[in-house]
Short mmCIF file of C-alpha atoms in Angstrom, two decimals:
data_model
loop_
_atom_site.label_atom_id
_atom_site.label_comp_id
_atom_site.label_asym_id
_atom_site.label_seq_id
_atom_site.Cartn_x
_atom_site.Cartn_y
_atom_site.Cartn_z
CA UNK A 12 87.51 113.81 100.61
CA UNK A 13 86.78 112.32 103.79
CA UNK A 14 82.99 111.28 105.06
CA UNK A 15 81.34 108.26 106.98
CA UNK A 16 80.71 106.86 103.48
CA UNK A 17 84.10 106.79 102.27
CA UNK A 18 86.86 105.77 105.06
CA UNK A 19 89.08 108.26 104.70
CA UNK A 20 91.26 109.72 107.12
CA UNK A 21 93.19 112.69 107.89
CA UNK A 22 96.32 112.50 105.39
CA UNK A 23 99.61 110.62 106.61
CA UNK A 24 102.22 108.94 105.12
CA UNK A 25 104.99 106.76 106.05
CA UNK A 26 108.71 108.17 106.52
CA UNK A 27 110.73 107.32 103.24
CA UNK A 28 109.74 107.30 99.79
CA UNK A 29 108.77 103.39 98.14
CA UNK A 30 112.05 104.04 96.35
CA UNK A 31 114.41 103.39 99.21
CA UNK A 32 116.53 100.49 98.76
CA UNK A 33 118.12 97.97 101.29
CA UNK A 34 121.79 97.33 101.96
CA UNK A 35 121.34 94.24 99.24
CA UNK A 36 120.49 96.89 96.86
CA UNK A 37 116.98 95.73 96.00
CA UNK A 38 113.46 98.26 96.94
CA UNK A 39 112.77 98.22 100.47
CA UNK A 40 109.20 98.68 99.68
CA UNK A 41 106.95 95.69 97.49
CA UNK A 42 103.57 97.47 98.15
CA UNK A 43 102.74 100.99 97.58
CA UNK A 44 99.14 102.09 98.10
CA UNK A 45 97.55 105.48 97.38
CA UNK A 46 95.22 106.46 97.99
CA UNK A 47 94.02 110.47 96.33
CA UNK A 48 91.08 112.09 95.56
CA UNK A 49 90.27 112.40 91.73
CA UNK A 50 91.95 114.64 89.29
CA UNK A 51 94.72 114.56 91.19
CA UNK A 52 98.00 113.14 88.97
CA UNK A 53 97.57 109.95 89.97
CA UNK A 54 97.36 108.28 86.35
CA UNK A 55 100.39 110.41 85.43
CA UNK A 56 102.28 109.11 88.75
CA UNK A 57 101.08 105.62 87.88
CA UNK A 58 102.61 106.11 84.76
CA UNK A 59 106.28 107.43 85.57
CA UNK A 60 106.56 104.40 87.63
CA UNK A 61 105.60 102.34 84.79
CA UNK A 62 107.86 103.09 82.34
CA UNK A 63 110.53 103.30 85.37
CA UNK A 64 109.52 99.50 86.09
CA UNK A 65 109.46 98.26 82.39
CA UNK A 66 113.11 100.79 81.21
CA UNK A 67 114.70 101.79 84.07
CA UNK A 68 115.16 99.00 86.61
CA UNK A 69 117.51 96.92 84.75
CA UNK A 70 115.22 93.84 84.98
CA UNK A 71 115.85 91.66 81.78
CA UNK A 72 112.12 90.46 80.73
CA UNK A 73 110.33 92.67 83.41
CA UNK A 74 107.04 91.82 82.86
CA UNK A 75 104.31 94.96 83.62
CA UNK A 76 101.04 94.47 84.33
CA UNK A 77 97.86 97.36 84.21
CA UNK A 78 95.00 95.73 85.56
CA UNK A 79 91.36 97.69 86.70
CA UNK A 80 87.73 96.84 86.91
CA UNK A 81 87.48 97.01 82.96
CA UNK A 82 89.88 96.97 79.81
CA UNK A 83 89.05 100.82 79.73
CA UNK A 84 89.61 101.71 82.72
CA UNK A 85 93.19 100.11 82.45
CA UNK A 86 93.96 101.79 79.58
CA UNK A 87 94.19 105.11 81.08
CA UNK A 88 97.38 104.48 82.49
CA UNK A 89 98.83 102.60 79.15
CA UNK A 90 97.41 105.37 76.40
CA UNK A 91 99.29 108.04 78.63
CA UNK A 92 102.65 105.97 78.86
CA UNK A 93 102.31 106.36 74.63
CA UNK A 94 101.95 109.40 74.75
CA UNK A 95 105.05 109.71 76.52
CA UNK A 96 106.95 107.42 74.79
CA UNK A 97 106.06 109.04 71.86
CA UNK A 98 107.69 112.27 73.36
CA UNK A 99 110.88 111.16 74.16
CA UNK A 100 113.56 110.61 71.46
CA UNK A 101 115.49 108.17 73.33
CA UNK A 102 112.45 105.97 74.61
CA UNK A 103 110.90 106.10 71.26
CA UNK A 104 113.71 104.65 69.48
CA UNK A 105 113.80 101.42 72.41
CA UNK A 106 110.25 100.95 72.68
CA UNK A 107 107.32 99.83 70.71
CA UNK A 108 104.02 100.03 71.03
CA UNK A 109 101.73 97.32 70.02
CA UNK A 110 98.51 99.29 70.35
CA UNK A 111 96.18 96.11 69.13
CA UNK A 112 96.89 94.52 72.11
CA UNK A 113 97.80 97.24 74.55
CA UNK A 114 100.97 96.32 75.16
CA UNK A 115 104.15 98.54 75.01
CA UNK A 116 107.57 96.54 74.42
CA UNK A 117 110.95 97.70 75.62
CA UNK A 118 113.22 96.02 73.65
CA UNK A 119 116.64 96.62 74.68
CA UNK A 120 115.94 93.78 77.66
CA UNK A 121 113.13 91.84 75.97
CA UNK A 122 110.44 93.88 78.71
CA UNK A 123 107.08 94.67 78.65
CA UNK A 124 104.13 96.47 79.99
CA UNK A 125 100.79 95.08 79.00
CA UNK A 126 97.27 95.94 79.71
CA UNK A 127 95.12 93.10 81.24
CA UNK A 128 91.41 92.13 80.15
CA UNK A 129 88.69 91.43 83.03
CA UNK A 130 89.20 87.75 81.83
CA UNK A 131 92.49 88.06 83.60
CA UNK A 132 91.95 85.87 86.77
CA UNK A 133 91.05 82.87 84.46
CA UNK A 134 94.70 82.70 83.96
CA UNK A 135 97.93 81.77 85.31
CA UNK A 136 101.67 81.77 84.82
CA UNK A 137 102.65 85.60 85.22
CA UNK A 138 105.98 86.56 86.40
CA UNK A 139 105.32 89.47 87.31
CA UNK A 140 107.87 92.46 88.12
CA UNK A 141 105.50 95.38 88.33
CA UNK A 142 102.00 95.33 88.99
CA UNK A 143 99.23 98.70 88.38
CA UNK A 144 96.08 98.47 90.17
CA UNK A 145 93.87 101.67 89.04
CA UNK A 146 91.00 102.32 91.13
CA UNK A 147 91.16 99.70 93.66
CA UNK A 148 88.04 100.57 94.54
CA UNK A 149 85.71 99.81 91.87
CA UNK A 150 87.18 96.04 91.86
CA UNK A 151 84.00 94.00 91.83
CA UNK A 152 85.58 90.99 93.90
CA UNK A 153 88.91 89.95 94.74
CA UNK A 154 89.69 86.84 92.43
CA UNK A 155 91.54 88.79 89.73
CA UNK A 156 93.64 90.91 92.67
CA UNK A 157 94.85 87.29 94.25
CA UNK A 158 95.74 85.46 91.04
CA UNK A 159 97.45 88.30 90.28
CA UNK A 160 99.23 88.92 94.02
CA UNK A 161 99.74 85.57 95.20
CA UNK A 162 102.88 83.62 94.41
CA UNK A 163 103.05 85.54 90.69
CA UNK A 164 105.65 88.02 92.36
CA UNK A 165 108.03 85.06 93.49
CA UNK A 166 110.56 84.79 91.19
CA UNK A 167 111.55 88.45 91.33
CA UNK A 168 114.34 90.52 93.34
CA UNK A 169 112.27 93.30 94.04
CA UNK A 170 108.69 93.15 92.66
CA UNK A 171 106.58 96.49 93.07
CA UNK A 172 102.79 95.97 93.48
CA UNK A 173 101.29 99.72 93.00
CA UNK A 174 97.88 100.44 94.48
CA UNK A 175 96.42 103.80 93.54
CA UNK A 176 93.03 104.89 93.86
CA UNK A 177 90.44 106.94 95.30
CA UNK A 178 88.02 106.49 98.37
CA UNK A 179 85.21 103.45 98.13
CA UNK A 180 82.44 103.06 100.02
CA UNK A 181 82.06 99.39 99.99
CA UNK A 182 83.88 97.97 103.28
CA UNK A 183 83.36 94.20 102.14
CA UNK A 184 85.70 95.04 99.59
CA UNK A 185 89.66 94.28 98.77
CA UNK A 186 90.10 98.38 98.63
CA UNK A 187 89.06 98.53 102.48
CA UNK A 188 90.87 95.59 103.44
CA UNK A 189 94.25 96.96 101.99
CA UNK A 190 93.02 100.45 103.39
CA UNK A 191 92.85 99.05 106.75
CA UNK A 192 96.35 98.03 106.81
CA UNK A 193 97.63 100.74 105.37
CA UNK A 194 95.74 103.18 107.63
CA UNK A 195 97.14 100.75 110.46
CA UNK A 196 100.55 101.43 109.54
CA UNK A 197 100.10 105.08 108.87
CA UNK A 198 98.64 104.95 112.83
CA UNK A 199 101.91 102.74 114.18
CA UNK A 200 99.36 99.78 114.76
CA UNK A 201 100.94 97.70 112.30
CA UNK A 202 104.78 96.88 111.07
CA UNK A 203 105.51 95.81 107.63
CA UNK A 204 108.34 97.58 106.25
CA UNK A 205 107.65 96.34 102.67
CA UNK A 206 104.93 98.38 102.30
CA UNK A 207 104.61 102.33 101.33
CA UNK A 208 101.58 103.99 102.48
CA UNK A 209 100.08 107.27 101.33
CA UNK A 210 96.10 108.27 102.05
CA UNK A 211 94.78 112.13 101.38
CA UNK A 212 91.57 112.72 103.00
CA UNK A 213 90.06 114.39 105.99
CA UNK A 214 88.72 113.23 108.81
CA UNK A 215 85.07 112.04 109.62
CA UNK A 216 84.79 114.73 112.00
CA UNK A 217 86.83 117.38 109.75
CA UNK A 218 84.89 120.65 108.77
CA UNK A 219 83.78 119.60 105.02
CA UNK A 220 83.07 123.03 104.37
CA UNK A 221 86.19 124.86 105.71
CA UNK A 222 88.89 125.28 102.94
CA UNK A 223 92.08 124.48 104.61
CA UNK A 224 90.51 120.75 104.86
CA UNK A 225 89.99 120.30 101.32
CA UNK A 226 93.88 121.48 100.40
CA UNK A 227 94.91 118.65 103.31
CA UNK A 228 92.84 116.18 101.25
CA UNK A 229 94.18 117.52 97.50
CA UNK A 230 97.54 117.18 97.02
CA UNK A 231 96.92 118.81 93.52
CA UNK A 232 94.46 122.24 94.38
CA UNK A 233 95.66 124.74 92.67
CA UNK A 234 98.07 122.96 90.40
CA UNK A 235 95.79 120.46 88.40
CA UNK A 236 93.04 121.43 90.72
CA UNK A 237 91.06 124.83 90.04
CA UNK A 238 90.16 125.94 93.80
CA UNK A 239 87.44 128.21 91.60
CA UNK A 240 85.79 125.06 90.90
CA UNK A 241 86.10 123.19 94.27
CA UNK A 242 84.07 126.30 95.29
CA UNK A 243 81.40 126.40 92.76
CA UNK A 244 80.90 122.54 93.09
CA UNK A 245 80.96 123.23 97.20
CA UNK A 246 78.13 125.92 97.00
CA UNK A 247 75.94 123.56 94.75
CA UNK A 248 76.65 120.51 97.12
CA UNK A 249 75.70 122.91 100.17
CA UNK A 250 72.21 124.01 97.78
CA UNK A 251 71.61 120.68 97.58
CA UNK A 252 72.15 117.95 100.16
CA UNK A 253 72.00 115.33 96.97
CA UNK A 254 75.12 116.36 96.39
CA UNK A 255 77.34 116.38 99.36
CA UNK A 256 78.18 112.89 99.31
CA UNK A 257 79.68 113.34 96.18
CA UNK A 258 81.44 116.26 96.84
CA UNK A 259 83.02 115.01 99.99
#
């Protein structure tokens, strides 16, 4: 939730919702980034936009992409979308899973959503219609985020790169520098009307301890957020300092 360590400001968001569309029909917005504290829906809301991008856009041969620090960490996002598909008669008769190689197919219009190795920014040649970036954070460098950003999107109407993550610490980092702009836009400092920004957090000089601050920064407490917990974890964290970092 919001400290010195982690930039994260009082919650905003931009008017709209990243699904508006322009008067040509295509997404107004190309860039969403959002930015939520942990156990908060966000692989679930990752994954609804997904399966939107790789069944539901009419895109013939969208092409999907999950990418995240590691293979597992990708995953997440992917074994849930299964999961799904596997729930819903009429997706599970139009797609198909290739689990060996973490890719899901949706045949009706040749698409697919595939889950990328770290080896990823060796290689080139993606046309890509939807891109997933979980935990932007915890990116070690930025080579795999370019190859995968610039010039890939091109050839598409109305690409959708998807940014979701919690708060970082390191500000030599891709996460901050995409933070910064969207925190400038969220402020009115900055126009871009391609991109869709959402950050949950509190201010630096928010009360950590007072409760109405850490509803502003959980968009989830009390719904896949115990508030009973948030409590326990905030009377160990205020028993020992060790642990207020992490608890903020």
């Amino acid at each position: 939730m919001g400290s010195p360590l982690n930039f994260c400001p009082g919650r905003t968001d931009s008017p709209g919702h990243f699904g508006t569309v322009k008067e040509d029909g295509f997404r107004q917005y190309n860039t969403a980034y959002i930015e939520v504290p942990t156990k908060n829906g966000k692989s679930v809301l990752a994954t609804a936009i997904a399966l939107y991008l790789t069944s539901g856009d009419g895109e013939w041969g969208a092409e999907v992409y999950g990418c995240a620090s590691d293979r597992q960490q990708a995953s997440i996002v992917f074994d849930v979308a299964v999961d799904v598909v596997d729930q819903s008669p009429a997706l599970r008769k139009r797609c198909k899973p290739i689990l060996s190689r973490r890719r899901l197919v949706y045949m009706p219009t040749g698409s697919l959503y595939q889950v990328l190795s770290a080896e990823a920014y060796t290689k080139h040649g993606y046309n890509v219609h939807g891109l997933f970036f979980d935990e932007l954070h915890s990116q070690p460098n930025r080579e795999l985020y370019d190859v995968m950003t610039k010039g890939s999107c091109d050839a598409r109407g109305q690409p959708l790169l998807f940014l979701i993550t919690t708060a970082g610490t390191d500000r030599n980092s891709i996460c901050y520098e995409v933070h910064q702009k969207a925190e400038d836009i969220l402020r009115g400092k900055r126009v871009d009307p391609t991109f869709y920004a959402v950050i949950y957090g509190i201010a630096n000089d928010d009360d950590w301890a007072d409760e109405r601050n850490w509803y502003k920064a959980n968009p989830s407490l009390d719904h896949t957020i115990s508030v009973e917990k948030v409590r326990a974890a905030f009377l160990s964290a205020k028993e020992n300092p060790a642990e207020e970092n992490l608890f903020r």
